[in-house]
mmCIF file of C-alpha atoms in Angstrom:
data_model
loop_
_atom_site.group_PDB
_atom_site.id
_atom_site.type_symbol
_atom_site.label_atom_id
_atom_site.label_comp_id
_atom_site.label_asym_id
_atom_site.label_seq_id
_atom_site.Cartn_x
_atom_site.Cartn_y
_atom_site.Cartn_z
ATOM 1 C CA UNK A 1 113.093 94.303 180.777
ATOM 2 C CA UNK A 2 109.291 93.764 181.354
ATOM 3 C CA UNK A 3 108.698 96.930 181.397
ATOM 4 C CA UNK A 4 110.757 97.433 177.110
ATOM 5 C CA UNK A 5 108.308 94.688 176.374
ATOM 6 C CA UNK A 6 105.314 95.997 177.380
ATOM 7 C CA UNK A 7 106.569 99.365 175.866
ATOM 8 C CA UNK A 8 107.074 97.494 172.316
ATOM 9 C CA UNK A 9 103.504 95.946 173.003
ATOM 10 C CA UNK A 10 102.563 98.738 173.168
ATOM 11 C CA UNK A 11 103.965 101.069 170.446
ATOM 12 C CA UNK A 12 102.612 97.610 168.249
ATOM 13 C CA UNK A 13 99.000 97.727 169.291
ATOM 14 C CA UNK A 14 99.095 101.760 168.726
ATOM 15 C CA UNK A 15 100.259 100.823 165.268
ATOM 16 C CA UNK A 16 98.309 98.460 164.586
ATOM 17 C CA UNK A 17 95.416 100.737 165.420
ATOM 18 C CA UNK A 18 96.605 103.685 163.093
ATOM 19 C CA UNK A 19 96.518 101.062 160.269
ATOM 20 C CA UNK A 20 93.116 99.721 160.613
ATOM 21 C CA UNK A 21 92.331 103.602 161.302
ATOM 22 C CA UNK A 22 93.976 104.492 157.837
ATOM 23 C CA UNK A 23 92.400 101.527 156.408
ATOM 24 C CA UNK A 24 88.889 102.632 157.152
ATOM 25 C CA UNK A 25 89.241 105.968 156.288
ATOM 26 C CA UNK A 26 90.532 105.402 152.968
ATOM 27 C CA UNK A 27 88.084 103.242 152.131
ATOM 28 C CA UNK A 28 85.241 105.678 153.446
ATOM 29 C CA UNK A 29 86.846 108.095 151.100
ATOM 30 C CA UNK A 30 86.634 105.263 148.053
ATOM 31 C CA UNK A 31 83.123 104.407 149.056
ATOM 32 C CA UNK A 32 82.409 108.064 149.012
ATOM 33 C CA UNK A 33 83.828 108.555 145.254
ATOM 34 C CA UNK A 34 83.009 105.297 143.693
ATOM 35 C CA UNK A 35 79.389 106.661 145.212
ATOM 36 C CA UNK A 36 79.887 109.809 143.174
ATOM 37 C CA UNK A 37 80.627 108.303 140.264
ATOM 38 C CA UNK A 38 77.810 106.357 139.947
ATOM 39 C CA UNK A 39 75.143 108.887 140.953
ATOM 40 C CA UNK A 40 76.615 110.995 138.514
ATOM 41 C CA UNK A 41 74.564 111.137 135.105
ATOM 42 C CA UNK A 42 77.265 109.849 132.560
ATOM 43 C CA UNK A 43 78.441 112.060 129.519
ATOM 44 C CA UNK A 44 75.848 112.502 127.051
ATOM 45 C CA UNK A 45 76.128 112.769 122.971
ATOM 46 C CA UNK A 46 73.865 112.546 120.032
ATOM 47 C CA UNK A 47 75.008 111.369 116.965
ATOM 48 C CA UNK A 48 73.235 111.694 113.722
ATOM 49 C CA UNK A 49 74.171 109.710 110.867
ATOM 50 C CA UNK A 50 72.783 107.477 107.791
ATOM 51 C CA UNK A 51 71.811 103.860 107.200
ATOM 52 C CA UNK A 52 75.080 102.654 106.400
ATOM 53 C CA UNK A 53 77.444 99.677 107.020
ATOM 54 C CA UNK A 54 80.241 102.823 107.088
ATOM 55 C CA UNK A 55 78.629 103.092 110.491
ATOM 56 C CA UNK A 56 79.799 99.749 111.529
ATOM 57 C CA UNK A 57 81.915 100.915 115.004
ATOM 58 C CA UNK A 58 78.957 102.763 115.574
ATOM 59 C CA UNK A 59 76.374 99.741 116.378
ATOM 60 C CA UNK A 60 79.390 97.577 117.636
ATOM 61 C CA UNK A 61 80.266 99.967 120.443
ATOM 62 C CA UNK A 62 76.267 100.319 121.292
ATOM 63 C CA UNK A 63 75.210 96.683 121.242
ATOM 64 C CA UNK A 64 78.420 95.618 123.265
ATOM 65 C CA UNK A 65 78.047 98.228 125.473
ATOM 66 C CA UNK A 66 81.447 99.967 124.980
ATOM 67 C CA UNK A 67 79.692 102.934 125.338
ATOM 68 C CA UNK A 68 78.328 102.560 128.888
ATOM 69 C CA UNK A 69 81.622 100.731 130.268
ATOM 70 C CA UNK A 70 83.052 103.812 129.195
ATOM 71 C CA UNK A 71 80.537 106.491 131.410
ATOM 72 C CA UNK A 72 79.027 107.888 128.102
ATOM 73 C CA UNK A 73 75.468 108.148 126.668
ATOM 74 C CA UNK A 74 74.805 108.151 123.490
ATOM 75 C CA UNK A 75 71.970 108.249 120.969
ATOM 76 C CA UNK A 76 72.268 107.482 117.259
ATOM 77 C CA UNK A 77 69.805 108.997 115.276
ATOM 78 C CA UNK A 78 69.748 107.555 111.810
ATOM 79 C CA UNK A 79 68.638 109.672 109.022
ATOM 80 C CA UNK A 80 68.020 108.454 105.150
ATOM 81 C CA UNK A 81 70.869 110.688 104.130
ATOM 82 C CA UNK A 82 74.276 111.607 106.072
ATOM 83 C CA UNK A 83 73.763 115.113 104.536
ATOM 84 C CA UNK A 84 70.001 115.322 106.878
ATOM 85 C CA UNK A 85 72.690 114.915 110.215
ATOM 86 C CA UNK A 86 75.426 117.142 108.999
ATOM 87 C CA UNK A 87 72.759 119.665 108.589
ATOM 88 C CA UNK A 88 71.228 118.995 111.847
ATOM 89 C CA UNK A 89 74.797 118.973 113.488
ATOM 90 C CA UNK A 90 75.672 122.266 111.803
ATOM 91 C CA UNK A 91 72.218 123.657 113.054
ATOM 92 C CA UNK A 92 73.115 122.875 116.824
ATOM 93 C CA UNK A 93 70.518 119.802 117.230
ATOM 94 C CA UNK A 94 73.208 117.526 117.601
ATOM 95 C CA UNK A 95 76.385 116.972 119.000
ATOM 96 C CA UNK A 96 78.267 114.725 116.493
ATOM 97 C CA UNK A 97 77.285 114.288 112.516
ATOM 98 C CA UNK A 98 78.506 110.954 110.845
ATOM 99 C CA UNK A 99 79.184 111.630 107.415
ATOM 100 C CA UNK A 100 81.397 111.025 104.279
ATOM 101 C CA UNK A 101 83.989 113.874 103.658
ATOM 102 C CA UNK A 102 82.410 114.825 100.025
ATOM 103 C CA UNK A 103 79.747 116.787 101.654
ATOM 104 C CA UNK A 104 81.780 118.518 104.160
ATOM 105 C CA UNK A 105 83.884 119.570 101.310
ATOM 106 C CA UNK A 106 80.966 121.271 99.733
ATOM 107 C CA UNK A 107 79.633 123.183 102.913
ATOM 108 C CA UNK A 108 83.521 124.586 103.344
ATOM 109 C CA UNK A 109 83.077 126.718 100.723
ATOM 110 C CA UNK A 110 79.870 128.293 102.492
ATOM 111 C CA UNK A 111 81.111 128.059 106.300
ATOM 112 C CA UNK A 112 83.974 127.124 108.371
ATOM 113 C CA UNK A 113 82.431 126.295 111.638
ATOM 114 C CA UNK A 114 82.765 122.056 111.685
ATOM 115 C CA UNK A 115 85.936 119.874 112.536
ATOM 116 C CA UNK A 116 86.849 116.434 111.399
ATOM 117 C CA UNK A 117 87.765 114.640 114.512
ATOM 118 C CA UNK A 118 88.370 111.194 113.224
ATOM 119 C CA UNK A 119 87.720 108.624 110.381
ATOM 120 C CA UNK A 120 85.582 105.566 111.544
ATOM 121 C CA UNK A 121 85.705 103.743 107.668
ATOM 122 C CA UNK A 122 87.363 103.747 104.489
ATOM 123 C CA UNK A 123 86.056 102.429 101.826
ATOM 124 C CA UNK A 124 87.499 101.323 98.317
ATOM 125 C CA UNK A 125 84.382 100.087 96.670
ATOM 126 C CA UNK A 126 81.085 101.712 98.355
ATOM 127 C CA UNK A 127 78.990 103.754 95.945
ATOM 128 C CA UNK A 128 77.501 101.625 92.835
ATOM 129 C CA UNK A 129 75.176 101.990 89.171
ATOM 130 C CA UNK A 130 72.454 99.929 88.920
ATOM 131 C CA UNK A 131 70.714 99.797 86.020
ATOM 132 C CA UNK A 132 67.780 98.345 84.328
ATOM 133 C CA UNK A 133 68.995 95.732 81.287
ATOM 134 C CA UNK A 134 64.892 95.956 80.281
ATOM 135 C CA UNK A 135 65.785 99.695 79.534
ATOM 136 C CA UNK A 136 68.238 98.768 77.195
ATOM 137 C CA UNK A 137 71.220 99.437 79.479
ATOM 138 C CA UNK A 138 74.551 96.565 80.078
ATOM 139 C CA UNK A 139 77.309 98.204 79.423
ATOM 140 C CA UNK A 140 78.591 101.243 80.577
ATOM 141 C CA UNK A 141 78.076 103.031 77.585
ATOM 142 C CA UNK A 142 74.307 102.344 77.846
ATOM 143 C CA UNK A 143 74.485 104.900 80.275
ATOM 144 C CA UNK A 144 75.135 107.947 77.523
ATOM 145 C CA UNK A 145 72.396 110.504 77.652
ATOM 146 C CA UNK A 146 70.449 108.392 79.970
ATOM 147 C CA UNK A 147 68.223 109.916 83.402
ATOM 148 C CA UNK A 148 70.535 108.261 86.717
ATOM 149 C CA UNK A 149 69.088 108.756 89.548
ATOM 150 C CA UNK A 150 71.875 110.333 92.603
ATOM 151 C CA UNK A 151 71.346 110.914 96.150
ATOM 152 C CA UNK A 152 71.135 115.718 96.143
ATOM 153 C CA UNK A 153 74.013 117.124 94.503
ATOM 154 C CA UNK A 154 77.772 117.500 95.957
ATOM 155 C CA UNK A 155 77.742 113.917 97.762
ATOM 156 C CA UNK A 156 79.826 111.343 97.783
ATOM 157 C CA UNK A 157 77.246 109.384 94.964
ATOM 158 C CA UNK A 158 77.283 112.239 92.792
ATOM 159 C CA UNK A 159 81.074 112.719 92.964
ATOM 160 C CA UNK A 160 81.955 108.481 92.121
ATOM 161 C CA UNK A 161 79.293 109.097 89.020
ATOM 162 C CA UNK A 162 81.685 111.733 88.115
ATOM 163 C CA UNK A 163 84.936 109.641 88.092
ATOM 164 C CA UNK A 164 82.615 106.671 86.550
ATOM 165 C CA UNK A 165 81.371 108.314 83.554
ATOM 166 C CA UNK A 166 84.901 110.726 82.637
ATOM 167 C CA UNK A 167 86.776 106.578 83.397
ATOM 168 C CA UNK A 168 84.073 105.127 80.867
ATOM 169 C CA UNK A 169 84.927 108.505 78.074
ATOM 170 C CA UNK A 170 80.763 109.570 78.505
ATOM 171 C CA UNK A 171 79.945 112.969 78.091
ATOM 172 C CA UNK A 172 78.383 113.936 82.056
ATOM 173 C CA UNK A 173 76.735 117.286 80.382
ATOM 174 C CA UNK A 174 74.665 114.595 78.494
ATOM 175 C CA UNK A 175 72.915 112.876 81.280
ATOM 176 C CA UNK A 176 69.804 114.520 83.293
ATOM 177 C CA UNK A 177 70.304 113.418 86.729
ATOM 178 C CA UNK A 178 67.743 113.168 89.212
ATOM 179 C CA UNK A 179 68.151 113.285 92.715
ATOM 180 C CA UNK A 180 66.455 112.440 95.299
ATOM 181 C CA UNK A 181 66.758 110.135 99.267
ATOM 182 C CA UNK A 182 68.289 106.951 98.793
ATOM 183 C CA UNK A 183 64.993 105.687 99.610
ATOM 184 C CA UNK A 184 62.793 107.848 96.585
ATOM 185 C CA UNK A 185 66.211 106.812 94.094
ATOM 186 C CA UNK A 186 65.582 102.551 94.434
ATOM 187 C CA UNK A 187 61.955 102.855 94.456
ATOM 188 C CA UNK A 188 61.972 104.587 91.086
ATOM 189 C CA UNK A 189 64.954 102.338 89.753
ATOM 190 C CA UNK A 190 62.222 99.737 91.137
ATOM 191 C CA UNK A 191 59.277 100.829 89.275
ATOM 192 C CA UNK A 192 61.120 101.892 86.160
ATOM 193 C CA UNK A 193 60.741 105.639 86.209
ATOM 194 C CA UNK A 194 64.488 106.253 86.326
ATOM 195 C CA UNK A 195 66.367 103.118 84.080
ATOM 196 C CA UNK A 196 69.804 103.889 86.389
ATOM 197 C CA UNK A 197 70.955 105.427 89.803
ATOM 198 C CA UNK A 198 73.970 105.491 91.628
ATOM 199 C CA UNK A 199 73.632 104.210 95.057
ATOM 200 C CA UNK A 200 75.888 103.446 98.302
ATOM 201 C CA UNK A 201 75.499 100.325 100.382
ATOM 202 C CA UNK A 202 73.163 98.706 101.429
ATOM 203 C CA UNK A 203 70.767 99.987 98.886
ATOM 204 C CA UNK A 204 72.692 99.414 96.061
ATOM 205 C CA UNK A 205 72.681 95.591 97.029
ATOM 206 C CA UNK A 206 68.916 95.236 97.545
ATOM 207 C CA UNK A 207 68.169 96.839 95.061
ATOM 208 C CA UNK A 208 70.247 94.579 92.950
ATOM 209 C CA UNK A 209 68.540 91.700 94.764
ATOM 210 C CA UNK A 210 65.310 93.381 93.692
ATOM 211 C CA UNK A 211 66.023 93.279 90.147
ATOM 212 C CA UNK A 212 67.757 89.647 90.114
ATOM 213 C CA UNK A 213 68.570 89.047 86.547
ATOM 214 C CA UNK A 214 66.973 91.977 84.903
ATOM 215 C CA UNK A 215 69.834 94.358 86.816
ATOM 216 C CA UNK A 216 73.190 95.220 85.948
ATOM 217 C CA UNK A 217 75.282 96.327 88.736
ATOM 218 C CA UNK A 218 78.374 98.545 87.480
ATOM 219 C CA UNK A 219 81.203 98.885 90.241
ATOM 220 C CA UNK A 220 84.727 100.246 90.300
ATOM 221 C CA UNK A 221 86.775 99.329 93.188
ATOM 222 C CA UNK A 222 89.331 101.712 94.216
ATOM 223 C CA UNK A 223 88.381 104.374 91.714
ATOM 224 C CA UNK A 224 86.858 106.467 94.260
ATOM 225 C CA UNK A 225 87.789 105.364 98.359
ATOM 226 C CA UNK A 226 84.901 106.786 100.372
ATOM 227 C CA UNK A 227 85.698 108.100 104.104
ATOM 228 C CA UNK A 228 83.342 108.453 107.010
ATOM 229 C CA UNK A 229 84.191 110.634 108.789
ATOM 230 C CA UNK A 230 82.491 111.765 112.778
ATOM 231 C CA UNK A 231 82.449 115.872 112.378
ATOM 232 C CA UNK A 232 81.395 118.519 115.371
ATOM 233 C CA UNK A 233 81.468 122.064 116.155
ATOM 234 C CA UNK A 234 84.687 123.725 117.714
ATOM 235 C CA UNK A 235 82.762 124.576 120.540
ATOM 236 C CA UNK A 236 81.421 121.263 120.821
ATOM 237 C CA UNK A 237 85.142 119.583 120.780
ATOM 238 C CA UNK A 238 86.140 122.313 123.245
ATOM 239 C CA UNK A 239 83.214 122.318 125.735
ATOM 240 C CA UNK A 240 82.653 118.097 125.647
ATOM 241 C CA UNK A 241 85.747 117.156 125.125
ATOM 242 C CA UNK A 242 85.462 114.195 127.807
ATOM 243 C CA UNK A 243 82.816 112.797 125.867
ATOM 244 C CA UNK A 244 84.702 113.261 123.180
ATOM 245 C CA UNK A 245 87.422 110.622 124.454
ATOM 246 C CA UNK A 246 85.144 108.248 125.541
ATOM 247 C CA UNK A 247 83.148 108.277 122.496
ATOM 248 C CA UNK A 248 86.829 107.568 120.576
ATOM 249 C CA UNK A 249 87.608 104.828 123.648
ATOM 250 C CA UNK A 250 84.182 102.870 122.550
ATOM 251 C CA UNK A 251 85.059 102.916 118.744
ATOM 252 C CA UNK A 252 88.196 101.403 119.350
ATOM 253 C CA UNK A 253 87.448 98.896 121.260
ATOM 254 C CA UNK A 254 84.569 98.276 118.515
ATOM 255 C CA UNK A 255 87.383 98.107 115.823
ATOM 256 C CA UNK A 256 89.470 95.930 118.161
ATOM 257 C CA UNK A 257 86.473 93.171 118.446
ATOM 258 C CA UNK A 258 85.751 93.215 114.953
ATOM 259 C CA UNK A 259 89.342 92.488 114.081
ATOM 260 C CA UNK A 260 88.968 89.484 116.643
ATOM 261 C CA UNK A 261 85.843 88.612 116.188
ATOM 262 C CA UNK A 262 84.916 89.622 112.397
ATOM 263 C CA UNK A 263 81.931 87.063 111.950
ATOM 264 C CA UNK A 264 80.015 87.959 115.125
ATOM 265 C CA UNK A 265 80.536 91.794 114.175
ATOM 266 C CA UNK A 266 79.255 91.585 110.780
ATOM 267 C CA UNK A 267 75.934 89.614 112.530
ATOM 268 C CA UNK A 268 75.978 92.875 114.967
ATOM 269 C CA UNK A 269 76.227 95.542 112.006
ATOM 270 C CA UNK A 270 73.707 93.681 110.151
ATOM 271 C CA UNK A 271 71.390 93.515 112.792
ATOM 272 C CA UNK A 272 71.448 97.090 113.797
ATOM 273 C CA UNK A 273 70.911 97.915 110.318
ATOM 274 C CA UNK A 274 68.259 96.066 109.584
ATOM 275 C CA UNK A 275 70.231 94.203 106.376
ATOM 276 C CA UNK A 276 71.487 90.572 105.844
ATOM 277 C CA UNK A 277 74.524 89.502 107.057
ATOM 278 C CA UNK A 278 75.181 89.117 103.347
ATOM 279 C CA UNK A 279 75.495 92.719 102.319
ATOM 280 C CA UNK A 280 77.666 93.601 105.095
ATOM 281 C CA UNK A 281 80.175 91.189 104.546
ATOM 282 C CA UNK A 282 80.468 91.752 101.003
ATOM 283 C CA UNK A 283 80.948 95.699 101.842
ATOM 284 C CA UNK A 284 83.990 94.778 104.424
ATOM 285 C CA UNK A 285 85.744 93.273 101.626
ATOM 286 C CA UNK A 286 87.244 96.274 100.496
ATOM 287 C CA UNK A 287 86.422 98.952 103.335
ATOM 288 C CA UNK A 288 87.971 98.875 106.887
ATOM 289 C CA UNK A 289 86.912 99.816 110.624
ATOM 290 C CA UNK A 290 89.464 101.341 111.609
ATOM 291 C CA UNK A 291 89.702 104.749 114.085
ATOM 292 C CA UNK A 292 92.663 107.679 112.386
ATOM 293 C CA UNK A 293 93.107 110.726 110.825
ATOM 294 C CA UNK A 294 95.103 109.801 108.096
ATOM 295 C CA UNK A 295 98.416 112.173 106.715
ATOM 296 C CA UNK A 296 96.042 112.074 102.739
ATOM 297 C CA UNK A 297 93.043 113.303 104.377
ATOM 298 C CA UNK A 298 93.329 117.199 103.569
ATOM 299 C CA UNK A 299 95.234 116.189 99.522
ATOM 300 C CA UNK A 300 91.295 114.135 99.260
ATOM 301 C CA UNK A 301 89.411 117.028 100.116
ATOM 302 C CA UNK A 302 91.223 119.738 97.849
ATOM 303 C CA UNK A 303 90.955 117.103 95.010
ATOM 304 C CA UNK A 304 86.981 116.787 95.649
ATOM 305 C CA UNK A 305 86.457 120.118 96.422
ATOM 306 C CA UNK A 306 88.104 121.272 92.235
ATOM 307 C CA UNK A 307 85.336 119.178 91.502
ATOM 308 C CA UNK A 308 82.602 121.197 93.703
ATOM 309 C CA UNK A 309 84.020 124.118 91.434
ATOM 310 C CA UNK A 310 84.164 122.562 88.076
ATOM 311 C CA UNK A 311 80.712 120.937 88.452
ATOM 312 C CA UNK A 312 79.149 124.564 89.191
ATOM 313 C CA UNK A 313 77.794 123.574 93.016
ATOM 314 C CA UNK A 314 78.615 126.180 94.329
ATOM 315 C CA UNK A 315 80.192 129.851 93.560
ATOM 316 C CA UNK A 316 83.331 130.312 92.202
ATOM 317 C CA UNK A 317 86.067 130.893 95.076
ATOM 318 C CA UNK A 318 89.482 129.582 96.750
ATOM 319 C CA UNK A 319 89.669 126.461 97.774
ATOM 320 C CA UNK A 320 89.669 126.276 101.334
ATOM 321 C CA UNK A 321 92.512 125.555 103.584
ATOM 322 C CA UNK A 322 91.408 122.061 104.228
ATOM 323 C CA UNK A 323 94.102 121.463 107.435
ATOM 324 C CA UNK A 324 92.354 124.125 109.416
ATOM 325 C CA UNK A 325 89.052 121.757 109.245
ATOM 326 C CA UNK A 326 90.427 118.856 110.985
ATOM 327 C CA UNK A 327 91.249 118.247 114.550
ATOM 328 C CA UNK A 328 93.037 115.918 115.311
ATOM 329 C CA UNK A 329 93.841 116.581 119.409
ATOM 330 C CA UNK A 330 91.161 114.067 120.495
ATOM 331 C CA UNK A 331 92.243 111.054 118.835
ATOM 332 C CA UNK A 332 96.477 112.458 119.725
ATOM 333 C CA UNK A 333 94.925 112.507 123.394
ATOM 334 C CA UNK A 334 93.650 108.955 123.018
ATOM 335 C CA UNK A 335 96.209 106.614 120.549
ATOM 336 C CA UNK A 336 98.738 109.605 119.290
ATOM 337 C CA UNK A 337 99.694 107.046 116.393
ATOM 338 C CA UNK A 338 96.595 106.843 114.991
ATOM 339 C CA UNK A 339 97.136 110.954 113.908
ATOM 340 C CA UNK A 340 99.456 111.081 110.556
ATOM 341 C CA UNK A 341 100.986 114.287 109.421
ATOM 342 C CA UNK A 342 98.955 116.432 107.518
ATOM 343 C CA UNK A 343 99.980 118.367 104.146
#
């Protein structure tokens, strides 16, 4: 009977000793990862993209660190128009462009070598006229045969001037429009060398604020709903598509805090853009943060790009097959309902 005990005693003690063994070992071999993991560099992307509160998600994710927490790197480089990125993106020099979908439309008809992964912000009321009342101008009509300054041709400015002036009946043949940066457009508004421009946010508001009562500010909500959208290369999507996913991760954790927390993310947006908290909370009352590809997206584009065509931007040709420009398998891989059906 002694002898059973001590051979339980034993076979306990060996146990025992297998346990701790396994214990240690798999926690050498967790060590040994988490180790890994942190000596290796994270992801890296570069994002270029404008001054914008469309860019919202953007300097959420960066200030709260969503991007870190999620073992990515990225850089935003801000440009004075979203076009400057998208060219720079298209070029190689970056990874990701941030940019409203009325310029992509126009470089489709020239090259098919960009994807849409996802839509960061909508917009129902972003691009504005401002005009001068000294130069005679307070109604729309005032605007008949007058010089409006626009951000370069086949943007998203140039495309809600369209829809403003055929709403208001005015002739657009009649007015000489000159464009220019953002930044070149509200100086001369400023000085009085052009007596209108059309302008997106935030420089539509301070320039407003500039003029105080001797401005007129001309707006349509919901006649034209703006989109920014984050655009890459296929082999970009293909080769860093880890990134990719984190980078989507980040912005929707960014949409989820400023759901939650909408007062200290309009202090964070404002801060990053160097604006009052003023002008971006008057833009979030009719746009939305919010990460999808939407089931519309591709109807928008065909719609804008008749207007490319009619306007003379570019060459007469088909329109292009708008679906094949938008990949949607890194948002499906993330949050599969944020991906609609497309037409």
């Amino acid at each position: 009977m002694e002898t059973e005990r001590e051979a339980r005693r034993s076979r306990r003690l060996l146990l025992a000793a297998l346990m701790v063994a396994a214990v240690a070992l798999t926690g050498g071999l967790l060590w040994r990862a988490n180790e890994r993991r942190a000596s290796a560099p994270p992801a890296r992307l570069t994002i270029g993209t404008s001054t914008s509160v469309t860019t919202g998600l953007l300097s959420i994710a960066q200030r709260l660190g969503y991007f870190d927490q999620e073992g990515i790197s990225v850089e935003i480089m801000r440009t004075s128009s979203a076009g400057l990125a998208l060219q720079e993106m298209l070029a190689g020099r970056i990874d990701v462009a941030g940019v409203a979908e009325t310029p992509l439309v126009h470089e489709s008809f020239r090259r098919t070598d960009f994807r849409i992964f996802a839509v960061a912000c909508a917009s129902a009321n972003d691009p504005k006229i401002v005009a001068r009342r000294d130069a005679g101008i307070a109604v729309p009509a005032d605007l008949a045969g007058r010089t409006i300054g626009a951000t370069p041709a086949g943007q998203s400015a140039s495309f809600f001037l369209s829809l403003f002036l055929l709403k208001h009946g005015l002739a657009e043949d009649e007015n000489r429009i000159r464009h220019d940066a953002p930044t070149a457009i509200v100086r001369a508004l400023a000085e009085g060398s052009v007596p209108a421009a059309v302008l997106f946010e935030p420089y539509a508001f301070e320039i407003s604020q500039l003029l105080g009562e001797n401005g007129v500010v001309f707006e349509e909500a919901g006649l034209y709903y703006k989109l920014f959208c984050l655009v890459a290369r296929p082999e970009t999507i293909d080769v860093k598509a880890p990134a990719l996913d984190r980078l989507l991760r980040a912005l929707i954790r960014a949409e989820r805090y400023s759901q939650k927390h909408p007062e200290a993310a309009i202090r964070i947006i404002a801060e990053d853009l160097s604006t009052s908290p003023e002008i971006v909370s008057n833009y979030l009352k009719t746009a939305t943060l919010l990460v999808e590809l939407h089931g519309a997206f591709a109807d928008v584009m065909r719609d804008q790009a008749h207007w490319i065509l009619r306007k003379g931007l570019v060459a007469d040709g088909a329109i292009p097959a708008y679906r094949d420009f938008i990949a949607p398998e890194p948002l499906r891989r993330i949050e599969p309902a944020r991906v609609g059906e497309f037409l």
